[in-house]
Amino acid sequence: MKKQLKDFMEQIGRDAIAIIPAAHEQTRSYDTEFKFHQDPDFYYLTGFPEPDAVAVIAPGHKKHPYTLFVRPRDPLMETWYGRRQGVDGAKKNYGADKAVSIEKFAAELPKLLNGHEKLYYRFGVDNKLDLLILQYLSEQRFRRLKTAYPPHTIIDPTLILGEMRLHKTPEEVELMQRAADIAAEAHILAMRKTEPGMNESQIEALIEHYFRMSGASGVAYNSIIGGGDNATILHYVENNAPLRDGDLLLIDAGCEYEGYASDITRTFPVNGRFTKPQREVYDVVLDVQLECVAATKKGNTVKQRQELSIELLTEGMKKLGLLKGKTKELIKKKEFMKYYMHGVGHYLGLDVHDAGRYFTEQQAKNSRPFAPGMVLTVEPGLYIPPDDKDAPAKYRGIGIRIEDDVLVTEDGNVNLTAKVPKDADAIEEIMNTGRE
Ligand code: GLY
Ligand code: MN
Ligand code: MN
C-alpha cells in the first residue's frame, strides 16, 4: 500500500468510506481513443495505471480496508486492447487487500456503503458513477433507514487530497527533478538546433522526441512553440509556422515523468543573436523573473508574489515606453493587463496546474503562504501585439515569457529547472557554440 494511501486513510477516519474512480478512455475519433491519462488523485493514492477502475477505501474495515475494482482479465479484449492486471495483479502488484471485477461494482455498492458514517466522493466528474451513487441514495430514502445504515454525510475529498498533493515528499521531489531535468535538456537541445528556415513543428518534434527518448511518458501539456508574433498568443499550439531570421521563438514545453509534470518556458532568437529591442524587452522580463523566483520562499504569499510581478513589470513597461503615468494608477486601472495578463505562476505536481487551495480562508484568494515542499512555477511575461499602435514600433510583435519550476525549502528555494540558461548572453553562447 502506498504511503499516500495510508495517510489518506488516517485523515478520513475509521468510520468513513471513500470512493475514488480512475479515469476512462476518451474517444478521439469513432472507435479510436486519445492516449490514456490516469486521474491524478486516483494515481496518487493507488499508482494503478489502468482505466475504468474504482478504489474503495474503508479504513475501519477489518479484513480489507483497500479494495480495487478493476477490469477483469479477458484474453479476447487483451488481444485487441492490451494487457490487464486483473484482480490478481491488483492485489499482487498494487497492494490491494481485495480486488473485484469492475463488472460487479454496481451490485456491490449498497453493501459497501452500508454502515459508514461518512462517504468521501466527488460528484461532477464521473457521470456514470454519480448516477449509481445517487440511485443508491434515493433507494435508501425510500427504505426510510429501516434496513440499512447509509452514510449521512457526503464529503468532497478534493480538499484533503489537494493538501496532501500540494506538499511534496522527498520521493516526489526526486521524480519532479527528473521531469525537470528531461525538459531542461530538451530546451537546451532546441536552443542548439534552432535556425532560420526551420518550422515550429520541427522544434516541437525535436523536443518531444527527446522527452520520450529520456524515459518521459510524453508531454505534460500541449507544447507551445511560437515563433515571431505567435509568441504573443498565450496558448498558441498550432506549432506549424516557419521560423524567420530576426524573430524570437517562445517555447513552453514540459514533460511528464512517472506521472509528474515539468513546465518550462524559454524565449530566444531564431538566429542566435538578440536584436537590441528584443533584448531590451527580454531583460525587463528576466529581471522580474529573477525577483519572483527569489520571492518564492517560505512565508511569502501567492498574492504578494503576484503583486510583485505586476509592480515590477509595470515599472518595466514604463521604462520601455509601453505605458505612461504613475505606477500606482496604472496598476489600479489594470493598464498593465494590456501586456501582462496572466498569473505569475501556479502549483506544479501530478497536474501541470496542480491541486491545492490558493486560499487560506474564504474570500482571501491567493493569500496562502508558501511552505516547504510546495513546487510552483515562476513565469512572468510581456506580450506586445503586432498591431498595437500605442507601442513603440520596434517592440511590436514581441512576446517573451521565462518560466522555471521552483521548490520551496526551509531556508529558501531550489530552482529545479536552473540548468536551462536564461541570461541573454548565456543563451547566445549556447546557440553559437559548436554550431558552425
Ligand atoms: N504551460 C502551461 C503554463 O505555463 O501554465
Ligand atoms: Mn508553461
Ligand atoms: Mn506554467
Coordinates of C-alpha atoms and ligand atoms in Angstrom, one line a residue:
M1 CA 0.0 0.0 0.0
K2 CA 1.4 3.5 -0.9
K3 CA 2.3 5.8 2.0
Q4 CA -0.1 8.3 0.5
L5 CA -3.0 5.9 0.8
K6 CA -2.1 5.2 4.4
D7 CA -2.0 9.0 5.2
F8 CA -5.3 9.5 3.4
M9 CA -6.9 6.7 5.5
E10 CA -5.8 8.3 8.7
Q11 CA -7.3 11.6 7.6
I12 CA -10.7 10.4 6.6
G13 CA -11.0 8.2 9.8
R14 CA -12.3 4.7 10.6
D15 CA -16.0 5.5 10.2
A16 CA -15.6 6.7 6.6
I17 CA -15.5 5.2 3.2
A18 CA -14.0 6.8 0.1
I19 CA -14.8 6.0 -3.5
I20 CA -12.1 7.3 -5.8
P21 CA -12.5 6.5 -9.5
A22 CA -9.8 6.1 -12.2
A23 CA -10.2 8.0 -15.5
H24 CA -11.8 6.5 -18.5
E25 CA -10.5 6.4 -22.0
Q26 CA -11.7 9.3 -24.2
T27 CA -12.8 8.9 -27.8
R28 CA -10.6 10.6 -30.3
S29 CA -12.4 9.6 -33.4
Y30 CA -15.1 6.9 -33.9
D31 CA -13.6 3.8 -32.2
T32 CA -10.1 5.1 -31.5
E33 CA -9.1 6.8 -28.3
F34 CA -6.7 9.6 -27.1
K35 CA -3.7 8.4 -25.3
F36 CA -4.8 7.4 -21.8
H37 CA -4.1 9.7 -18.9
Q38 CA -4.8 8.4 -15.4
D39 CA -6.8 10.6 -13.0
P40 CA -4.1 12.2 -10.8
D41 CA -5.9 11.7 -7.5
F42 CA -6.5 8.1 -8.2
Y43 CA -2.9 7.7 -9.3
Y44 CA -1.6 9.5 -6.3
L45 CA -3.4 7.0 -3.9
T46 CA -3.1 3.8 -5.8
G47 CA -0.4 4.0 -8.6
F48 CA -2.7 1.8 -10.6
P49 CA -2.3 2.7 -14.3
E50 CA -5.5 1.3 -15.9
P51 CA -8.8 3.0 -16.9
D52 CA -12.2 2.1 -15.5
A53 CA -11.1 1.1 -12.0
V54 CA -12.5 2.3 -8.7
A55 CA -10.7 2.4 -5.4
V56 CA -12.9 1.8 -2.3
I57 CA -11.1 2.9 0.8
A58 CA -12.6 1.9 4.2
P59 CA -10.0 2.4 6.9
G60 CA -12.2 0.8 9.6
H61 CA -12.7 -2.4 7.7
K62 CA -11.1 -5.4 9.5
K63 CA -10.2 -7.5 6.5
H64 CA -9.9 -5.3 3.5
P65 CA -9.7 -1.5 4.1
Y66 CA -8.5 -1.1 0.5
T67 CA -10.4 -2.7 -2.3
L68 CA -9.7 -2.2 -6.0
F69 CA -12.4 -2.8 -8.6
V70 CA -10.6 -3.4 -11.9
R71 CA -11.2 -4.6 -15.4
P72 CA -11.2 -8.4 -15.4
R73 CA -8.6 -10.5 -17.3
D74 CA -10.1 -11.2 -20.8
P75 CA -8.0 -12.9 -23.4
L76 CA -10.0 -11.5 -26.3
M77 CA -10.1 -7.9 -25.0
E78 CA -6.4 -8.1 -24.1
T79 CA -5.6 -9.2 -27.7
W80 CA -7.4 -6.2 -29.0
Y81 CA -6.6 -3.5 -26.5
G82 CA -3.7 -4.5 -24.3
R83 CA -2.8 -6.4 -21.2
R84 CA -4.7 -6.0 -17.9
Q85 CA -3.6 -6.5 -14.3
G86 CA -6.9 -8.2 -13.5
V87 CA -7.9 -8.9 -9.9
D88 CA -4.7 -10.9 -9.2
G89 CA -2.4 -8.2 -10.5
A90 CA -4.3 -5.5 -8.5
K91 CA -3.5 -7.4 -5.3
K92 CA -0.1 -8.7 -6.1
N93 CA 1.4 -5.6 -7.8
Y94 CA -0.6 -2.8 -6.3
G95 CA -1.2 -3.9 -2.7
A96 CA -5.0 -4.1 -2.7
D97 CA -6.4 -6.1 0.2
K98 CA -9.1 -7.3 -2.1
A99 CA -9.7 -7.0 -5.8
V100 CA -13.0 -7.5 -7.6
S101 CA -14.1 -7.2 -11.2
I102 CA -15.5 -3.8 -12.0
E103 CA -18.5 -5.6 -13.6
K104 CA -19.6 -6.4 -10.0
F105 CA -19.3 -2.8 -8.7
A106 CA -22.9 -1.7 -9.1
A107 CA -24.3 -4.8 -7.4
E108 CA -21.8 -4.5 -4.5
L109 CA -22.2 -0.7 -3.9
P110 CA -25.1 -0.9 -1.3
K111 CA -23.1 -3.5 0.8
L112 CA -20.0 -1.4 0.6
L113 CA -21.7 1.8 1.8
N114 CA -23.8 0.3 4.5
G115 CA -22.6 1.0 8.0
H116 CA -20.4 4.0 7.3
E117 CA -21.0 7.4 8.8
K118 CA -19.3 9.4 6.0
L119 CA -18.8 9.0 2.3
Y120 CA -15.9 10.8 0.6
Y121 CA -16.9 11.2 -3.0
R122 CA -16.5 13.9 -5.6
F123 CA -19.6 14.5 -7.6
G124 CA -19.5 16.0 -11.1
V125 CA -16.5 14.2 -12.6
D126 CA -17.6 10.7 -13.4
N127 CA -21.3 10.9 -14.5
K128 CA -21.9 7.2 -14.5
L129 CA -20.6 6.7 -11.0
D130 CA -22.5 9.8 -9.9
L131 CA -25.7 8.1 -11.1
L132 CA -25.0 4.9 -9.3
I133 CA -24.4 6.7 -6.1
L134 CA -27.5 8.9 -6.5
Q135 CA -29.6 5.8 -7.3
Y136 CA -28.3 4.2 -4.1
L137 CA -29.1 7.3 -2.0
S138 CA -32.6 7.6 -3.4
E139 CA -33.3 3.9 -2.7
Q140 CA -32.2 4.4 0.8
R141 CA -34.5 7.4 1.2
F142 CA -37.3 5.2 0.0
R143 CA -36.5 2.5 2.6
R144 CA -36.5 5.1 5.4
L145 CA -33.4 3.7 7.1
K146 CA -35.2 0.5 8.2
T147 CA -32.9 -2.0 6.7
A148 CA -29.6 -0.3 6.2
Y149 CA -27.3 2.4 7.7
P150 CA -26.2 4.5 4.8
P151 CA -23.7 7.3 5.1
H152 CA -25.4 10.5 6.2
T153 CA -22.5 12.9 5.4
I154 CA -21.0 13.2 1.9
I155 CA -17.7 15.0 1.7
D156 CA -15.7 16.0 -1.4
P157 CA -12.2 14.6 -0.9
T158 CA -10.7 17.3 -3.1
L159 CA -9.6 19.4 -0.2
I160 CA -7.8 16.6 1.7
L161 CA -6.2 15.2 -1.5
G162 CA -5.3 18.7 -2.6
E163 CA -3.5 19.5 0.6
M164 CA -1.6 16.2 0.5
R165 CA -0.6 16.6 -3.1
L166 CA 0.5 20.2 -2.5
H167 CA 3.2 19.2 -0.1
K168 CA 5.6 17.0 -1.9
T169 CA 7.5 14.2 -0.2
P170 CA 11.3 13.8 -0.9
E171 CA 10.4 10.9 -3.2
E172 CA 8.0 13.0 -5.2
V173 CA 10.6 15.8 -5.4
E174 CA 13.1 13.3 -6.9
L175 CA 10.6 12.4 -9.6
M176 CA 9.8 16.1 -10.2
Q177 CA 13.6 16.8 -10.5
R178 CA 13.8 14.1 -13.2
A179 CA 10.9 15.6 -15.1
A180 CA 12.5 19.0 -14.8
D181 CA 15.9 17.7 -16.0
I182 CA 14.5 16.0 -19.0
A183 CA 12.6 19.1 -20.1
A184 CA 15.6 21.3 -19.3
E185 CA 17.8 19.2 -21.6
A186 CA 15.2 19.3 -24.3
H187 CA 15.1 23.1 -24.1
I188 CA 18.9 23.2 -24.4
L189 CA 18.7 20.9 -27.4
A190 CA 16.2 23.2 -29.0
M191 CA 18.5 26.2 -28.5
R192 CA 21.3 24.4 -30.1
K193 CA 19.3 23.2 -33.1
T194 CA 17.0 26.1 -34.0
E195 CA 17.9 28.1 -37.1
P196 CA 16.1 30.2 -39.6
G197 CA 14.1 28.3 -42.2
M198 CA 13.1 25.5 -39.8
N199 CA 9.4 25.1 -38.9
E200 CA 7.9 25.3 -35.4
S201 CA 6.7 21.8 -35.9
Q202 CA 10.3 20.5 -36.3
I203 CA 11.2 22.1 -32.9
E204 CA 8.2 20.5 -31.4
A205 CA 9.2 17.1 -32.8
L206 CA 12.8 17.6 -31.5
I207 CA 11.6 18.3 -28.0
E208 CA 9.0 15.6 -27.8
H209 CA 11.4 13.1 -29.3
Y210 CA 13.9 14.0 -26.5
F211 CA 11.2 13.6 -23.9
R212 CA 10.3 10.1 -25.0
M213 CA 13.9 9.0 -25.6
S214 CA 14.7 10.0 -22.0
G215 CA 12.0 8.0 -20.3
A216 CA 9.2 10.6 -20.0
S217 CA 5.8 9.2 -21.0
G218 CA 5.2 12.3 -23.1
V219 CA 4.2 15.9 -22.7
A220 CA 2.7 17.3 -19.6
Y221 CA 0.5 19.7 -21.7
N222 CA 0.4 20.6 -25.4
S223 CA 3.7 22.2 -26.2
I224 CA 3.7 25.9 -27.2
I225 CA 6.2 26.6 -29.9
G226 CA 5.6 30.2 -31.1
G227 CA 7.9 32.0 -33.5
G228 CA 7.7 35.7 -34.1
D229 CA 4.4 37.2 -33.1
N230 CA 2.9 33.8 -32.4
A231 CA 4.6 34.2 -29.1
T232 CA 2.1 36.9 -28.2
I233 CA -0.7 34.2 -28.2
L234 CA -0.6 32.7 -24.7
H235 CA -1.8 29.2 -25.6
Y236 CA -0.6 29.0 -29.2
V237 CA -0.5 25.3 -30.1
E238 CA -0.7 25.3 -33.9
N239 CA 3.1 25.0 -34.0
N240 CA 3.2 25.0 -37.8
A241 CA 4.8 28.2 -39.0
P242 CA 8.2 28.8 -40.5
L243 CA 10.9 30.3 -38.2
R244 CA 12.2 33.5 -39.6
D245 CA 15.6 35.1 -39.3
G246 CA 15.4 38.0 -36.9
D247 CA 12.4 36.7 -34.9
L248 CA 12.3 35.3 -31.4
L249 CA 11.0 31.8 -30.6
L250 CA 9.0 31.2 -27.4
I251 CA 9.0 27.5 -26.3
D252 CA 6.7 26.5 -23.4
A253 CA 7.2 22.7 -23.1
G254 CA 7.3 20.3 -20.2
C255 CA 7.2 16.5 -19.9
E256 CA 5.5 14.0 -17.7
Y257 CA 7.7 11.6 -15.8
E258 CA 6.2 8.8 -13.7
G259 CA 3.1 11.0 -13.6
Y260 CA 4.8 14.2 -12.5
A261 CA 4.9 17.3 -14.7
S262 CA 7.6 19.9 -15.5
D263 CA 6.7 23.2 -17.1
I264 CA 9.5 25.3 -18.7
T265 CA 9.4 28.4 -20.9
R266 CA 12.3 30.0 -22.7
T267 CA 12.4 32.7 -25.3
F268 CA 15.4 33.0 -27.6
P269 CA 16.4 34.4 -31.0
V270 CA 15.9 32.1 -34.0
N271 CA 19.3 33.1 -35.5
G272 CA 21.2 33.0 -32.2
R273 CA 21.5 36.8 -31.6
F274 CA 19.0 39.1 -29.9
T275 CA 18.4 42.4 -31.6
K276 CA 18.7 45.5 -29.4
P277 CA 14.9 46.0 -29.0
Q278 CA 14.3 42.2 -28.3
R279 CA 17.0 42.3 -25.7
E280 CA 15.5 45.4 -24.0
V281 CA 12.2 43.6 -23.5
Y282 CA 13.9 40.4 -22.6
D283 CA 16.0 41.9 -19.9
V284 CA 12.9 43.5 -18.3
V285 CA 11.1 40.1 -18.1
L286 CA 14.3 38.4 -16.9
D287 CA 14.9 40.8 -14.0
V288 CA 11.2 40.4 -12.9
Q289 CA 11.5 36.6 -13.2
L290 CA 14.7 36.6 -11.0
E291 CA 12.9 38.7 -8.4
C292 CA 9.9 36.5 -8.4
V293 CA 12.0 33.3 -8.1
A294 CA 13.6 34.9 -5.0
A295 CA 10.2 35.8 -3.6
T296 CA 9.1 32.1 -3.9
K297 CA 10.1 31.3 -0.3
K298 CA 8.6 30.3 3.0
G299 CA 6.2 32.9 4.5
N300 CA 5.6 34.9 1.4
T301 CA 2.2 34.5 -0.1
V302 CA 0.9 33.8 -3.6
K303 CA -0.7 37.2 -3.6
Q304 CA 2.5 39.1 -2.6
R305 CA 4.4 37.4 -5.4
Q306 CA 1.6 38.2 -8.0
E307 CA 1.6 41.8 -6.8
L308 CA 5.4 42.0 -7.0
S309 CA 5.3 40.7 -10.6
I310 CA 2.7 43.3 -11.5
E311 CA 4.6 46.2 -9.9
L312 CA 7.9 45.3 -11.4
L313 CA 6.5 44.6 -14.9
T314 CA 4.5 47.8 -14.8
E315 CA 7.8 49.7 -14.0
G316 CA 9.4 47.8 -16.9
M317 CA 6.6 48.7 -19.3
K318 CA 7.1 52.4 -18.3
K319 CA 10.8 52.1 -18.9
L320 CA 10.2 50.6 -22.4
G321 CA 7.7 53.3 -23.2
L322 CA 4.7 50.9 -23.4
L323 CA 2.9 52.7 -20.6
K324 CA 3.0 56.2 -19.2
G325 CA 1.9 57.5 -15.9
K326 CA 2.1 56.7 -12.2
T327 CA 2.8 53.1 -11.4
K328 CA 0.1 53.0 -8.7
E329 CA -2.5 54.4 -11.1
L330 CA -1.5 52.1 -13.9
I331 CA -1.9 49.1 -11.5
K332 CA -5.2 50.4 -10.1
K333 CA -6.7 50.9 -13.5
K334 CA -5.3 47.5 -14.6
E335 CA -3.5 49.1 -17.6
F336 CA -0.7 46.6 -17.2
M337 CA -3.0 43.8 -18.3
K338 CA -2.7 45.0 -21.9
Y339 CA 0.8 43.4 -21.9
Y340 CA 0.8 41.1 -18.9
M341 CA -2.5 39.3 -18.5
H342 CA -1.8 36.1 -16.6
G343 CA -0.7 34.8 -13.2
V344 CA 2.9 34.7 -12.3
G345 CA 2.7 31.0 -11.5
H346 CA 0.8 28.0 -10.2
Y347 CA 1.3 24.8 -8.2
L348 CA 3.0 22.0 -10.1
G349 CA 2.9 18.3 -9.5
L350 CA 0.9 15.4 -10.9
D351 CA -1.2 18.0 -12.7
V352 CA 0.6 20.8 -14.5
H353 CA -1.8 23.2 -12.8
D354 CA -1.7 21.2 -9.7
A355 CA -4.1 20.5 -6.8
G356 CA -4.3 22.5 -3.6
R357 CA -6.0 25.6 -2.4
Y358 CA -4.8 29.1 -3.1
F359 CA -6.8 30.4 -0.2
T360 CA -6.3 30.4 3.5
E361 CA -9.9 31.3 4.2
Q362 CA -12.9 32.2 2.1
Q363 CA -12.6 35.5 0.2
A364 CA -8.9 35.6 0.7
K365 CA -7.8 34.5 -2.7
N366 CA -4.1 33.8 -3.2
S367 CA -3.5 34.7 0.5
R368 CA -1.8 31.4 1.2
P369 CA 1.8 31.5 2.4
F370 CA 4.4 29.3 0.6
A371 CA 5.6 26.4 2.7
P372 CA 8.4 23.8 2.3
G373 CA 7.6 21.0 -0.1
M374 CA 5.4 23.2 -2.4
V375 CA 6.5 23.4 -6.1
L376 CA 5.5 26.4 -8.0
T377 CA 6.2 27.8 -11.4
V378 CA 7.5 31.4 -11.9
E379 CA 6.5 32.7 -15.3
P380 CA 6.2 36.4 -15.9
G381 CA 5.9 37.6 -19.4
L382 CA 5.3 40.6 -21.7
Y383 CA 3.3 40.3 -24.9
I384 CA 3.2 43.2 -27.3
P385 CA 0.5 42.7 -30.0
P386 CA 1.9 43.1 -33.6
D387 CA -0.8 45.7 -34.4
D388 CA -0.6 47.7 -31.2
K389 CA -0.3 51.3 -32.4
D390 CA 0.4 52.6 -28.9
A391 CA 3.6 50.6 -28.5
P392 CA 6.9 51.8 -30.0
A393 CA 7.2 50.2 -33.5
K394 CA 10.4 48.4 -32.6
Y395 CA 8.7 46.3 -29.9
R396 CA 5.5 45.3 -31.8
G397 CA 5.0 41.6 -32.1
I398 CA 7.5 40.7 -29.4
G399 CA 6.3 38.1 -26.9
I400 CA 8.5 36.9 -24.0
R401 CA 7.9 34.6 -21.1
I402 CA 10.5 32.9 -18.9
E403 CA 9.4 30.1 -16.7
D404 CA 11.1 27.9 -14.1
D405 CA 9.9 25.3 -11.6
V406 CA 10.8 26.2 -8.0
L407 CA 10.7 24.0 -4.9
V408 CA 10.1 25.9 -1.6
T409 CA 12.5 24.7 1.2
E410 CA 13.0 25.6 4.8
D411 CA 15.6 28.2 4.0
G412 CA 14.8 29.5 0.6
N413 CA 14.1 27.5 -2.6
V414 CA 15.6 25.2 -5.2
N415 CA 15.1 26.0 -8.8
L416 CA 14.5 22.6 -10.4
T417 CA 15.0 23.9 -13.9
A418 CA 18.0 26.1 -13.3
K419 CA 20.1 24.3 -15.8
V420 CA 18.5 25.8 -18.9
P421 CA 20.2 29.2 -19.5
K422 CA 18.1 32.3 -19.3
D423 CA 20.6 35.1 -19.2
A424 CA 20.6 36.6 -22.7
D425 CA 24.4 36.3 -23.0
A426 CA 24.4 32.7 -21.9
I427 CA 21.6 31.8 -24.4
E428 CA 23.6 33.4 -27.2
E429 CA 26.7 31.5 -26.2
I430 CA 24.9 28.1 -26.2
M431 CA 23.3 28.9 -29.5
N432 CA 26.6 29.9 -31.1
T433 CA 29.0 27.3 -29.8
G434 CA 29.8 24.2 -31.7
R435 CA 27.3 25.1 -34.4
E436 CA 29.3 26.2 -37.5
Ligands
GLY1 N1 2.3 25.6 -19.9 C1 1.2 26.0 -19.1 C2 1.5 27.0 -18.2 O1 2.6 27.6 -18.2 O2 0.8 27.3 -17.3
MN2 MN 4.3 26.7 -19.1
MN3 MN 3.1 27.2 -16.1

